Amino acid sequence: MPQHQASKVIGVYGSAATKAEAPEYADAVALGAAIARAGYSVMTGGYAGMMGAVSRGAAEAGGHVIGVTVGLFKERGLIPNPFLHEEIHLPTLSTRLNHLIVAPDAYVVLKGGAGTLSEFALAWSLLQVGELPLRPLIAVGPLWKLLVPLLAKEGTLLDSDLGWVTLVDECANVLPALEAWWRNPPQLSLRLGDIQKTPPLGDPE
């Protein structure tokens, strides 16, 4: 294992609702194991579904598993998955979201819903304006391969914005994509703000 890998943390985001019998659950277990065998730690939101699957795979492969949990969910009776070696418990969803984005050295986004979308969008947004240092952002599967081009076509993304995201077809492609990114990080221009196309309100003087 290369020495530089030992301290890297991979943040993995995905749905809490995914059932153990779903094909993507098994893929996430395999992904967690691959991340651990490569010498990385795993950080997830700490609960069930895809988070539990990745945590399970990493733990069973001897990796270090970090879960970032939240007071709101504890109050509603949710318990962390049993594969965590380290639990970081935060009071609110907003502080949890911030930690899940600021702390890792790379991001992997799996299939999910609104929560996963918020994690993906915040990571992308903070990277492209330079609030976070350059790091890999890998989105896995057909959901993101449909959504990202749609944002480019129908939204206001610039061509340069797309360079912050690496799209891959399946979990088996994640580790090769991560290693390729670290060997040759992309040269990207920060998005410094949208061009003002209309005069500001008020007296032009």
Backbone as a chain_set.jsonl record, in Angstrom:
{"seq": "MPQHQASKVIGVYGSAATKAEAPEYADAVALGAAIARAGYSVMTGGYAGMMGAVSRGAAEAGGHVIGVTVGLFKERGLIPNPFLHEEIHLPTLSTRLNHLIVAPDAYVVLKGGAGTLSEFALAWSLLQVGELPLRPLIAVGPLWKLLVPLLAKEGTLLDSDLGWVTLVDECANVLPALEAWWRNPPQLSLRLGDIQKTPPLGDPE", "coords": {"N": [[0.85, -1.202, 0.0], [0.732, 2.152, -0.945], [2.293, 4.766, 0.898], [1.052, 7.294, 0.963], [-1.615, 6.844, 0.885], [-2.566, 6.092, 3.336], [-3.733, 7.905, 5.151], [-5.903, 8.981, 3.89], [-9.343, 9.838, 3.534], [-12.34, 8.616, 2.309], [-15.315, 9.956, 1.399], [-18.487, 8.628, 1.189], [-21.618, 8.682, -0.292], [-25.093, 7.976, -0.237], [-28.359, 6.443, -0.611], [-30.357, 5.969, 2.322], [-32.446, 4.268, 2.227], [-32.115, 2.006, 0.699], [-32.531, -1.454, 0.215], [-31.291, -4.567, 1.564], [-31.493, -6.64, -0.25], [-31.341, -5.481, -2.715], [-29.685, -5.04, -5.88], [-27.807, -2.951, -6.017], [-27.051, -2.69, -3.392], [-25.339, -4.846, -2.812], [-23.311, -4.148, -4.582], [-22.403, -1.827, -3.346], [-21.398, -2.837, -0.946], [-19.222, -4.286, -1.966], [-17.788, -2.127, -2.993], [-17.108, -0.715, -0.629], [-15.386, -2.611, 0.509], [-13.354, -2.649, -1.416], [-12.368, -0.039, -1.221], [-11.329, -0.095, 1.394], [-9.376, -2.125, 1.154], [-7.631, -0.838, -0.505], [-6.417, 0.867, 1.2], [-7.648, 3.12, 2.227], [-9.701, 5.083, 4.466], [-13.227, 5.002, 5.241], [-15.918, 7.247, 5.113], [-19.228, 7.803, 5.989], [-22.741, 8.75, 6.172], [-23.539, 7.212, 8.278], [-25.782, 5.586, 8.794], [-28.304, 3.281, 7.651], [-28.987, 1.312, 4.639], [-27.392, 2.288, 1.621], [-25.268, 3.532, 2.915], [-24.855, 1.84, 5.113], [-24.169, -0.468, 3.717], [-21.724, 0.15, 2.391], [-20.204, 0.714, 4.653], [-20.256, -1.798, 5.897], [-18.874, -3.414, 4.002], [-16.334, -2.198, 4.047], [-15.589, -2.503, 6.755], [-15.56, -5.312, 7.028], [-13.452, -5.892, 5.402], [-11.351, -5.02, 6.842], [-10.947, -2.297, 7.066], [-11.049, 1.176, 8.191], [-13.882, 2.68, 9.537], [-15.945, 5.442, 9.472], [-18.68, 7.124, 10.831], [-21.03, 9.713, 10.443], [-23.283, 10.994, 12.437], [-26.545, 12.229, 13.579], [-28.35, 14.412, 15.79], [-31.124, 14.855, 15.372], [-32.035, 12.547, 14.037], [-31.479, 10.621, 15.946], [-33.29, 11.329, 17.918], [-35.579, 10.466, 16.689], [-35.418, 7.793, 16.836], [-33.65, 6.4, 15.2], [-30.822, 4.314, 14.683], [-27.249, 4.071, 14.513], [-25.479, 2.269, 11.914], [-24.06, -1.037, 12.496], [-21.344, -1.217, 11.906], [-19.517, 0.733, 12.35], [-16.412, 2.158, 13.313], [-15.798, 4.539, 14.361], [-17.719, 7.129, 15.553], [-19.044, 10.215, 14.736], [-20.904, 12.489, 16.201], [-23.286, 14.875, 15.55], [-25.216, 17.893, 16.144], [-27.209, 18.915, 14.35], [-28.753, 18.594, 11.068], [-27.624, 20.344, 9.223], [-25.059, 20.957, 10.247], [-24.014, 18.413, 10.213], [-24.097, 17.831, 7.434], [-22.247, 19.722, 6.521], [-19.883, 18.768, 7.737], [-19.643, 16.249, 6.524], [-18.932, 17.005, 3.992], [-16.718, 18.72, 4.202], [-14.736, 17.233, 5.555], [-13.762, 14.779, 4.166], [-11.238, 13.417, 1.859], [-11.896, 12.809, -0.683], [-14.797, 12.269, -2.763], [-17.514, 10.031, -3.223], [-20.384, 9.409, -4.931], [-23.297, 7.681, -4.69], [-26.317, 5.947, -5.731], [-29.243, 7.695, -4.782], [-31.494, 9.878, -2.946], [-33.035, 12.991, -2.111], [-31.371, 13.763, 0.036], [-28.864, 12.672, -0.662], [-28.499, 14.02, -3.056], [-28.221, 16.626, -2.071], [-25.753, 16.458, -0.781], [-24.05, 15.839, -2.921], [-24.443, 18.135, -4.528], [-23.565, 20.221, -2.829], [-20.863, 19.586, -2.392], [-19.888, 19.795, -5.04], [-20.483, 22.494, -5.615], [-18.918, 23.912, -3.689], [-16.377, 23.094, -4.377], [-16.089, 24.15, -6.987], [-15.952, 26.876, -6.65], [-13.734, 27.18, -5.136], [-13.768, 27.086, -2.359], [-13.271, 24.731, -1.122], [-10.319, 22.71, -1.247], [-9.022, 21.341, -4.318], [-10.251, 18.163, -5.138], [-11.156, 14.692, -5.709], [-14.381, 14.078, -7.143], [-16.655, 11.778, -7.57], [-19.258, 10.394, -9.328], [-21.633, 7.842, -9.437], [-23.231, 5.651, -11.646], [-26.443, 5.345, -13.455], [-28.316, 7.339, -12.663], [-26.898, 9.754, -12.087], [-25.523, 10.036, -14.451], [-27.529, 10.72, -16.135], [-28.574, 13.035, -14.898], [-26.5, 14.996, -14.606], [-25.662, 15.771, -17.311], [-28.173, 16.786, -18.024], [-28.459, 19.015, -16.351], [-26.474, 20.559, -17.479], [-27.525, 20.976, -20.009], [-30.131, 22.092, -19.678], [-29.917, 23.834, -17.58], [-27.797, 26.315, -16.072], [-25.138, 25.668, -16.108], [-21.684, 25.985, -16.846], [-19.435, 24.836, -19.41], [-16.966, 24.379, -18.259], [-17.657, 23.833, -15.639], [-18.382, 21.177, -15.587], [-16.093, 19.724, -15.426], [-15.414, 19.256, -12.803], [-16.623, 16.966, -11.935], [-16.46, 13.463, -12.035], [-17.883, 11.033, -13.928], [-18.94, 7.716, -13.61], [-19.783, 4.363, -14.636], [-20.331, 2.229, -12.872], [-19.85, 0.759, -9.557], [-17.496, -0.724, -9.579], [-15.797, 0.759, -11.101], [-14.893, 2.836, -9.554], [-12.517, 2.866, -7.845], [-10.373, 2.654, -9.8], [-10.91, 5.119, -11.094], [-10.494, 6.974, -9.022], [-7.739, 6.564, -8.47], [-6.633, 7.243, -10.923], [-7.33, 9.941, -11.048], [-5.869, 11.013, -8.886], [-3.278, 10.493, -9.752], [-3.084, 12.191, -11.913], [-4.247, 15.017, -11.526], [-6.985, 17.077, -12.622], [-6.726, 20.148, -14.499], [-8.336, 22.86, -13.544], [-10.454, 25.717, -13.85], [-11.48, 28.085, -11.481], [-14.853, 28.945, -10.668], [-15.661, 32.096, -10.456], [-17.827, 33.666, -9.963], [-21.019, 34.672, -11.177], [-21.453, 36.4, -14.256], [-22.548, 39.719, -14.278], [-25.313, 40.648, -15.987], [-27.159, 42.625, -16.177], [-27.766, 46.065, -15.267], [-27.013, 47.054, -11.891], [-29.5, 47.591, -9.3], [-30.693, 50.838, -8.348], [-29.195, 54.141, -8.063], [-27.246, 54.879, -10.853], [-25.024, 56.424, -10.604]], "CA": [[0.0, 0.0, 0.0], [1.496, 3.384, -0.92], [2.17, 5.457, 2.179], [0.19, 8.475, 0.9], [-3.017, 6.456, 0.969], [-2.944, 5.641, 4.667], [-4.527, 8.877, 5.902], [-6.991, 9.537, 3.082], [-10.714, 9.448, 3.887], [-13.251, 8.685, 1.167], [-16.704, 10.153, 1.758], [-19.4, 7.909, 0.288], [-22.981, 9.144, -0.046], [-26.102, 7.187, -0.914], [-29.66, 6.363, 0.043], [-30.58, 5.158, 3.52], [-33.616, 3.425, 2.005], [-31.786, 0.833, -0.116], [-32.693, -2.716, 0.926], [-30.157, -5.482, 1.435], [-31.666, -7.523, -1.411], [-31.177, -4.716, -3.955], [-28.365, -5.259, -6.495], [-26.863, -1.882, -5.705], [-26.538, -2.893, -2.035], [-24.169, -5.719, -2.941], [-22.262, -3.363, -5.231], [-21.863, -0.898, -2.357], [-20.56, -3.645, -0.049], [-17.974, -4.54, -2.684], [-17.071, -0.868, -3.064], [-16.506, -0.476, 0.678], [-14.254, -3.521, 0.665], [-12.282, -2.201, -2.312], [-11.784, 1.173, -0.635], [-10.526, -0.493, 2.55], [-8.193, -2.87, 0.705], [-6.71, 0.127, -1.106], [-5.765, 1.597, 2.272], [-8.376, 4.325, 2.588], [-10.816, 5.015, 5.402], [-14.538, 5.318, 4.677], [-16.82, 8.084, 5.904], [-20.597, 7.884, 5.481], [-23.688, 9.342, 7.102], [-23.575, 6.38, 9.466], [-26.995, 4.824, 9.033], [-28.539, 2.04, 6.912], [-29.013, 1.436, 3.191], [-26.097, 2.327, 0.949], [-24.266, 3.878, 3.926], [-24.567, 0.617, 5.844], [-23.518, -1.42, 2.822], [-20.327, 0.558, 2.24], [-19.58, 0.526, 5.959], [-20.077, -3.233, 6.097], [-17.798, -3.894, 3.151], [-15.052, -1.688, 4.534], [-15.273, -3.121, 8.04], [-15.234, -6.717, 6.822], [-12.15, -5.956, 4.728], [-10.326, -4.546, 7.761], [-10.76, -0.864, 6.965], [-11.553, 2.042, 9.253], [-15.189, 3.179, 9.116], [-16.402, 6.609, 10.224], [-20.068, 7.505, 10.573], [-21.388, 11.042, 10.943], [-24.691, 10.862, 12.801], [-27.174, 13.519, 13.868], [-29.291, 14.393, 16.895], [-32.498, 14.769, 14.888], [-32.366, 11.152, 13.742], [-31.469, 9.9, 17.213], [-34.569, 11.623, 18.574], [-36.623, 9.709, 15.989], [-35.213, 6.374, 17.074], [-32.713, 5.767, 14.283], [-29.553, 3.942, 15.293], [-26.19, 3.923, 13.512], [-25.213, 0.89, 11.496], [-23.166, -1.674, 13.481], [-20.009, -1.432, 11.342], [-18.699, 1.923, 12.572], [-15.341, 2.178, 14.301], [-15.734, 5.903, 14.888], [-18.957, 7.883, 15.332], [-19.005, 11.659, 14.955], [-22.316, 12.823, 16.396], [-23.476, 16.318, 15.446], [-26.571, 18.21, 16.603], [-28.19, 19.249, 13.312], [-28.47, 18.111, 9.719], [-26.756, 21.272, 8.511], [-23.673, 20.761, 10.692], [-23.618, 17.09, 9.704], [-23.831, 17.963, 6.007], [-20.988, 20.446, 6.368], [-18.766, 17.883, 8.09], [-19.539, 15.203, 5.509], [-18.325, 17.569, 2.786], [-15.425, 19.34, 4.485], [-13.748, 16.331, 6.131], [-13.111, 13.756, 3.338], [-10.253, 13.762, 0.827], [-12.529, 12.518, -1.972], [-16.224, 11.998, -2.642], [-18.138, 9.06, -4.117], [-21.831, 9.601, -4.814], [-24.045, 6.534, -5.18], [-27.742, 6.185, -5.949], [-29.908, 8.218, -3.601], [-32.577, 10.833, -3.127], [-32.785, 14.405, -1.851], [-30.215, 13.915, 0.906], [-27.663, 12.405, -1.456], [-28.379, 15.133, -3.995], [-27.707, 17.794, -1.353], [-24.328, 16.224, -0.56], [-23.404, 15.968, -4.221], [-24.499, 19.524, -4.978], [-22.731, 21.082, -1.988], [-19.462, 19.3, -2.712], [-19.607, 20.357, -6.36], [-20.531, 23.948, -5.527], [-17.783, 24.428, -2.928], [-15.167, 22.841, -5.165], [-15.949, 24.974, -8.188], [-15.61, 28.257, -6.289], [-12.469, 27.158, -4.427], [-13.857, 27.078, -0.896], [-12.588, 23.495, -0.769], [-9.225, 22.372, -2.157], [-9.313, 20.391, -5.384], [-10.276, 16.757, -4.738], [-12.034, 13.933, -6.607], [-15.827, 13.967, -6.946], [-17.015, 10.71, -8.491], [-20.683, 10.059, -9.267], [-21.715, 6.474, -9.94], [-24.472, 5.054, -12.096], [-27.288, 6.012, -14.449], [-28.983, 8.541, -12.149], [-26.048, 10.937, -12.248], [-25.17, 10.172, -15.866], [-28.657, 11.439, -16.727], [-28.821, 14.332, -14.274], [-25.441, 15.98, -14.844], [-25.845, 16.378, -18.631], [-29.416, 17.559, -18.045], [-28.149, 20.314, -15.752], [-25.69, 21.316, -18.451], [-28.378, 21.326, -21.155], [-31.306, 22.885, -19.328], [-29.591, 24.794, -16.538], [-26.845, 27.386, -16.388], [-23.768, 25.202, -15.948], [-20.703, 26.221, -17.886], [-18.693, 23.631, -19.784], [-15.887, 24.186, -17.292], [-18.202, 23.292, -14.394], [-18.5, 19.728, -15.683], [-14.812, 19.103, -15.149], [-15.258, 18.918, -11.392], [-17.304, 15.703, -11.669], [-16.112, 12.284, -12.818], [-19.013, 10.109, -14.013], [-18.585, 6.331, -13.919], [-20.97, 3.526, -14.83], [-20.611, 1.282, -11.785], [-18.949, 0.838, -8.408], [-16.199, -1.327, -9.909], [-14.962, 1.771, -11.756], [-14.574, 3.936, -8.641], [-11.113, 2.885, -7.446], [-9.532, 3.099, -10.92], [-11.113, 6.55, -11.341], [-9.812, 7.703, -7.956], [-6.295, 6.485, -8.643], [-6.289, 8.017, -12.114], [-7.469, 11.36, -10.698], [-4.749, 11.416, -8.041], [-2.046, 10.488, -10.547], [-3.084, 13.306, -12.856], [-5.401, 15.882, -11.215], [-7.352, 17.973, -13.725], [-6.457, 21.578, -14.387], [-9.668, 23.449, -13.601], [-10.579, 27.125, -13.499], [-12.535, 28.347, -10.508], [-15.977, 29.786, -11.055], [-15.488, 33.205, -9.522], [-19.081, 34.398, -9.81], [-21.727, 34.834, -12.441], [-21.333, 37.709, -14.885], [-23.757, 40.536, -14.134], [-25.749, 40.996, -17.329], [-28.048, 43.791, -16.095], [-27.237, 47.054, -14.302], [-27.533, 46.905, -10.519], [-30.563, 48.51, -8.924], [-30.266, 52.043, -7.664], [-28.639, 55.248, -8.825], [-26.031, 54.439, -11.532], [-23.91, 57.255, -10.166]], "C": [[0.876, 1.239, 0.0], [1.233, 4.176, 0.351], [1.171, 6.603, 2.128], [-1.274, 8.13, 1.07], [-3.498, 6.29, 2.407], [-3.889, 6.612, 5.369], [-5.713, 9.425, 5.119], [-8.339, 8.952, 3.511], [-11.595, 9.654, 2.659], [-14.669, 8.836, 1.699], [-17.603, 9.495, 0.729], [-20.827, 8.253, 0.682], [-23.959, 8.29, -0.844], [-27.332, 7.034, -0.047], [-29.644, 5.506, 1.299], [-31.685, 4.139, 3.313], [-33.322, 2.154, 1.208], [-31.838, -0.436, 0.72], [-31.522, -3.654, 0.639], [-30.275, -6.39, 0.223], [-31.48, -6.792, -2.737], [-29.785, -4.95, -4.544], [-27.353, -4.188, -6.123], [-26.315, -1.973, -4.276], [-25.281, -3.747, -2.083], [-23.005, -4.985, -3.597], [-21.597, -2.408, -4.24], [-21.001, -1.623, -1.321], [-19.197, -3.893, -0.696], [-17.132, -3.265, -2.799], [-16.386, -0.556, -1.737], [-15.286, -1.349, 0.91], [-13.072, -3.078, -0.189], [-11.589, -0.957, -1.765], [-10.871, 0.818, 0.528], [-9.256, -1.221, 2.121], [-7.166, -1.95, 0.056], [-6.029, 1.004, -0.057], [-6.44, 2.871, 2.706], [-9.364, 4.046, 3.709], [-12.097, 5.419, 4.68], [-15.294, 6.218, 5.646], [-18.182, 8.102, 5.234], [-21.456, 8.63, 6.501], [-24.024, 8.463, 8.274], [-24.786, 5.505, 9.684], [-27.099, 3.625, 8.083], [-28.436, 2.265, 5.405], [-27.625, 1.4, 2.583], [-24.973, 2.68, 1.921], [-23.86, 2.637, 4.719], [-23.827, -0.399, 4.995], [-22.041, -1.103, 2.655], [-19.571, 0.348, 3.546], [-19.3, -0.951, 6.22], [-18.91, -3.766, 5.278], [-16.433, -3.462, 3.649], [-14.638, -2.359, 5.84], [-14.848, -4.574, 7.869], [-13.891, -6.903, 6.128], [-11.033, -5.386, 5.593], [-10.064, -3.06, 7.709], [-11.333, -0.113, 8.152], [-12.815, 2.739, 8.749], [-15.643, 4.292, 10.057], [-17.849, 6.9, 9.845], [-20.378, 8.85, 11.207], [-22.896, 11.047, 11.19], [-25.23, 12.204, 13.305], [-28.234, 13.372, 14.954], [-30.735, 14.226, 16.475], [-32.911, 13.326, 14.639], [-32.373, 10.308, 15.015], [-32.779, 10.096, 17.953], [-35.709, 10.835, 17.961], [-36.397, 8.206, 16.053], [-34.278, 5.674, 16.112], [-31.406, 5.465, 15.0], [-28.503, 3.79, 14.201], [-26.041, 2.465, 13.088], [-24.118, 0.29, 12.391], [-21.72, -1.804, 13.037], [-19.056, -0.271, 11.606], [-17.602, 1.661, 13.601], [-15.277, 3.53, 15.005], [-17.046, 6.603, 14.545], [-18.722, 9.347, 15.674], [-20.459, 12.118, 15.024], [-22.472, 14.335, 16.449], [-24.944, 16.673, 15.692], [-27.603, 18.395, 15.504], [-27.779, 18.679, 11.962], [-27.516, 19.044, 8.978], [-25.3, 21.128, 8.941], [-23.154, 19.404, 10.235], [-23.253, 17.164, 8.233], [-22.49, 18.656, 5.781], [-19.793, 19.54, 6.662], [-18.559, 16.809, 7.035], [-18.869, 15.704, 4.232], [-16.933, 18.104, 3.057], [-14.361, 18.302, 4.847], [-13.067, 15.373, 5.147], [-12.082, 14.334, 2.362], [-10.779, 13.494, -0.575], [-13.98, 12.158, -1.709], [-16.645, 10.945, -3.667], [-19.64, 9.134, -3.883], [-22.533, 8.427, -5.475], [-25.51, 6.924, -5.385], [-28.404, 6.674, -4.661], [-30.996, 9.201, -3.959], [-32.149, 12.248, -2.783], [-31.561, 14.621, -0.971], [-28.905, 13.716, 0.159], [-27.429, 13.527, -2.459], [-27.808, 16.368, -3.307], [-26.212, 17.659, -1.099], [-23.536, 16.403, -1.849], [-23.325, 17.437, -4.638], [-23.596, 20.422, -4.14], [-21.251, 20.841, -2.27], [-19.068, 19.954, -4.029], [-19.523, 21.887, -6.29], [-19.307, 24.514, -4.812], [-16.457, 24.187, -3.646], [-15.009, 23.873, -6.271], [-15.668, 26.444, -7.876], [-14.331, 28.333, -5.459], [-12.563, 27.243, -2.923], [-13.251, 25.8, -0.33], [-11.42, 23.291, -1.717], [-9.673, 21.341, -3.185], [-9.232, 18.962, -4.866], [-11.269, 16.011, -5.631], [-13.495, 13.962, -6.158], [-16.337, 12.998, -8.003], [-18.475, 10.332, -8.274], [-20.907, 8.77, -10.048], [-23.128, 6.138, -10.414], [-25.341, 5.928, -12.975], [-27.988, 7.265, -13.954], [-28.158, 9.787, -12.447], [-25.621, 11.126, -13.696], [-26.308, 10.805, -16.659], [-28.748, 12.87, -16.208], [-27.761, 15.371, -14.634], [-25.527, 16.575, -16.246], [-27.125, 17.204, -18.741], [-29.21, 18.94, -17.432], [-27.362, 21.193, -16.718], [-26.57, 21.811, -19.601], [-29.461, 22.331, -20.788], [-31.031, 23.949, -18.262], [-28.581, 25.823, -17.0], [-25.402, 26.968, -16.131], [-22.919, 25.635, -17.13], [-20.011, 24.908, -18.229], [-17.6, 23.33, -18.767], [-16.381, 23.605, -15.972], [-18.237, 21.764, -14.402], [-17.202, 19.022, -15.332], [-14.596, 18.714, -13.704], [-15.807, 17.539, -11.061], [-16.783, 14.62, -12.612], [-17.298, 11.327, -12.776], [-18.517, 8.721, -14.375], [-19.846, 5.488, -13.923], [-21.333, 2.711, -13.6], [-19.548, 1.379, -10.698], [-17.571, 0.266, -8.705], [-15.253, -0.33, -10.557], [-14.444, 2.841, -10.805], [-13.093, 3.984, -8.298], [-10.184, 3.237, -8.608], [-9.679, 4.589, -11.218], [-10.419, 7.398, -10.284], [-8.304, 7.732, -8.179], [-5.851, 7.301, -9.849], [-6.343, 9.512, -11.819], [-6.265, 11.809, -9.888], [-3.412, 11.396, -8.79], [-1.947, 11.721, -11.426], [-4.29, 14.216, -12.592], [-5.708, 16.833, -12.367], [-6.96, 19.411, -13.438], [-7.778, 22.315, -14.611], [-9.627, 24.917, -13.194], [-11.728, 27.313, -12.522], [-13.637, 29.184, -11.13], [-16.049, 30.917, -10.045], [-16.747, 34.022, -9.294], [-19.724, 34.577, -11.163], [-21.595, 36.265, -12.949], [-22.646, 38.47, -14.717], [-24.149, 41.063, -15.517], [-26.673, 42.215, -17.337], [-27.475, 44.784, -15.09], [-27.787, 46.792, -12.916], [-28.648, 47.917, -10.264], [-29.997, 49.732, -8.248], [-29.684, 53.069, -8.632], [-27.341, 54.806, -9.504], [-24.815, 55.257, -11.165], [-23.405, 56.785, -8.805]], "O": [[1.714, 1.371, 0.892], [0.1, 4.251, 0.826], [0.502, 6.876, 3.125], [-2.092, 9.002, 1.363], [-4.699, 6.341, 2.67], [-4.766, 6.176, 6.115], [-6.458, 10.257, 5.638], [-8.465, 7.763, 3.805], [-11.595, 10.724, 2.05], [-15.174, 7.942, 2.378], [-17.495, 9.772, -0.465], [-21.204, 8.131, 1.848], [-23.687, 7.924, -1.987], [-27.345, 7.446, 1.113], [-29.004, 4.455, 1.342], [-31.851, 3.236, 4.132], [-34.203, 1.307, 1.06], [-31.26, -0.493, 1.805], [-30.856, -3.546, -0.391], [-29.261, -6.866, -0.287], [-31.465, -7.433, -3.788], [-28.809, -5.048, -3.801], [-26.172, -4.483, -5.936], [-25.26, -1.417, -3.972], [-24.273, -3.409, -1.463], [-21.85, -5.175, -3.216], [-20.384, -2.203, -4.282], [-19.99, -1.085, -0.87], [-18.155, -3.733, -0.06], [-15.905, -3.32, -2.712], [-15.216, -0.174, -1.717], [-14.275, -0.891, 1.441], [-11.925, -3.123, 0.258], [-10.366, -0.839, -1.838], [-9.771, 1.358, 0.646], [-8.181, -0.965, 2.662], [-5.971, -2.244, 0.064], [-5.155, 1.802, -0.395], [-5.867, 3.638, 3.48], [-9.812, 2.912, 3.884], [-12.06, 6.087, 3.647], [-15.307, 5.976, 6.853], [-18.284, 8.385, 4.04], [-20.973, 9.078, 7.541], [-24.723, 8.901, 9.188], [-24.831, 4.751, 10.656], [-26.082, 3.017, 7.748], [-27.879, 3.263, 4.949], [-26.784, 0.59, 2.973], [-23.853, 2.191, 1.778], [-22.676, 2.408, 4.968], [-22.956, -1.112, 5.493], [-21.198, -1.994, 2.765], [-18.439, -0.136, 3.549], [-18.228, -1.307, 6.708], [-18.056, -4.484, 5.798], [-15.49, -4.252, 3.673], [-13.48, -2.738, 6.012], [-13.885, -5.019, 8.494], [-13.265, -7.956, 6.253], [-9.893, -5.277, 5.141], [-9.062, -2.594, 8.25], [-12.013, -0.686, 9.003], [-12.817, 3.321, 7.664], [-15.716, 4.109, 11.272], [-18.194, 6.918, 8.664], [-20.033, 9.098, 12.362], [-23.685, 11.098, 10.246], [-24.489, 13.178, 13.441], [-28.923, 12.356, 15.037], [-31.498, 13.53, 17.145], [-34.021, 12.928, 14.993], [-33.179, 9.387, 15.147], [-33.319, 9.159, 18.541], [-36.704, 10.56, 18.632], [-37.102, 7.437, 15.4], [-34.121, 4.456, 16.197], [-30.938, 6.254, 15.82], [-28.835, 3.417, 13.076], [-26.429, 1.55, 13.814], [-23.333, 1.032, 12.982], [-20.93, -2.444, 13.731], [-17.916, -0.285, 11.141], [-17.837, 1.023, 14.627], [-14.76, 3.638, 16.116], [-17.437, 6.662, 13.379], [-18.26, 9.675, 16.767], [-21.159, 12.131, 14.011], [-21.867, 15.0, 17.289], [-25.823, 15.84, 15.471], [-28.771, 18.061, 15.704], [-26.619, 18.329, 11.741], [-26.689, 18.585, 8.191], [-24.401, 21.17, 8.102], [-21.975, 19.268, 9.905], [-22.226, 16.628, 7.818], [-21.694, 18.224, 4.948], [-18.809, 19.544, 5.923], [-17.421, 16.492, 6.688], [-18.303, 14.915, 3.475], [-16.047, 17.954, 2.216], [-13.196, 18.47, 4.484], [-11.862, 15.162, 5.28], [-12.051, 15.532, 2.08], [-10.165, 13.913, -1.555], [-14.354, 11.792, -0.595], [-16.201, 10.959, -4.815], [-20.109, 8.942, -2.761], [-22.385, 8.203, -6.676], [-25.884, 8.087, -5.228], [-28.157, 6.133, -3.583], [-31.374, 9.341, -5.122], [-31.04, 12.666, -3.116], [-30.793, 15.555, -1.198], [-27.958, 14.486, 0.322], [-26.29, 13.935, -2.686], [-26.997, 17.083, -3.896], [-25.48, 18.644, -1.191], [-22.484, 17.041, -1.861], [-22.269, 17.919, -5.05], [-22.926, 21.299, -4.687], [-20.475, 21.791, -2.375], [-18.022, 20.597, -4.116], [-18.603, 22.492, -6.84], [-18.718, 25.491, -5.276], [-15.528, 24.986, -3.531], [-13.92, 24.411, -6.471], [-15.196, 27.179, -8.743], [-13.886, 29.427, -5.111], [-11.549, 27.45, -2.257], [-12.774, 25.783, 0.805], [-11.513, 23.663, -2.887], [-10.596, 20.564, -2.94], [-8.25, 18.591, -4.223], [-12.133, 16.636, -6.245], [-13.802, 13.882, -4.969], [-16.439, 13.343, -9.18], [-18.876, 9.991, -7.161], [-20.432, 8.623, -11.174], [-24.099, 6.319, -9.678], [-25.031, 7.095, -13.215], [-28.237, 8.176, -14.744], [-28.671, 10.761, -12.999], [-25.382, 12.253, -14.127], [-26.082, 11.364, -17.733], [-28.97, 13.804, -16.978], [-28.101, 16.515, -14.937], [-25.469, 17.799, -16.373], [-27.164, 18.201, -19.462], [-29.733, 19.929, -17.945], [-27.555, 22.407, -16.773], [-26.386, 22.919, -20.103], [-29.681, 23.306, -21.507], [-31.835, 24.861, -18.073], [-28.519, 26.16, -18.182], [-24.534, 27.823, -15.955], [-23.38, 25.649, -18.271], [-20.004, 23.977, -17.425], [-17.338, 22.17, -18.45], [-15.617, 22.955, -15.259], [-18.134, 21.131, -13.351], [-17.213, 17.843, -14.977], [-13.698, 17.929, -13.4], [-15.487, 16.992, -10.006], [-16.677, 14.827, -13.821], [-17.678, 10.861, -11.702], [-17.762, 8.558, -15.334], [-20.848, 5.841, -13.301], [-22.514, 2.518, -13.311], [-18.496, 1.991, -10.884], [-16.578, 0.725, -8.141], [-14.041, -0.541, -10.566], [-13.633, 3.676, -11.207], [-12.466, 5.033, -8.443], [-9.279, 4.052, -8.425], [-8.7, 5.255, -11.554], [-9.821, 8.425, -10.606], [-7.671, 8.784, -8.091], [-4.818, 7.971, -9.808], [-5.493, 10.267, -12.29], [-5.693, 12.865, -10.16], [-2.52, 12.191, -8.494], [-0.855, 12.239, -11.659], [-5.255, 14.19, -13.356], [-4.792, 17.338, -13.016], [-6.875, 19.832, -12.284], [-8.276, 22.382, -15.735], [-8.866, 25.31, -12.309], [-12.815, 26.767, -12.712], [-13.392, 30.02, -12.0], [-16.456, 30.708, -8.902], [-16.734, 34.973, -8.513], [-19.037, 34.626, -12.183], [-21.622, 37.219, -12.171], [-23.722, 37.932, -14.979], [-23.408, 41.827, -16.135], [-26.94, 42.777, -18.399], [-26.774, 44.386, -14.16], [-28.927, 46.348, -12.782], [-28.729, 48.955, -10.921], [-28.93, 49.669, -7.638], [-29.686, 52.88, -9.848], [-26.411, 54.393, -8.811], [-23.686, 54.824, -11.394], [-22.463, 57.363, -8.263]]}, "num_chains": 1, "name": "protein.A"}
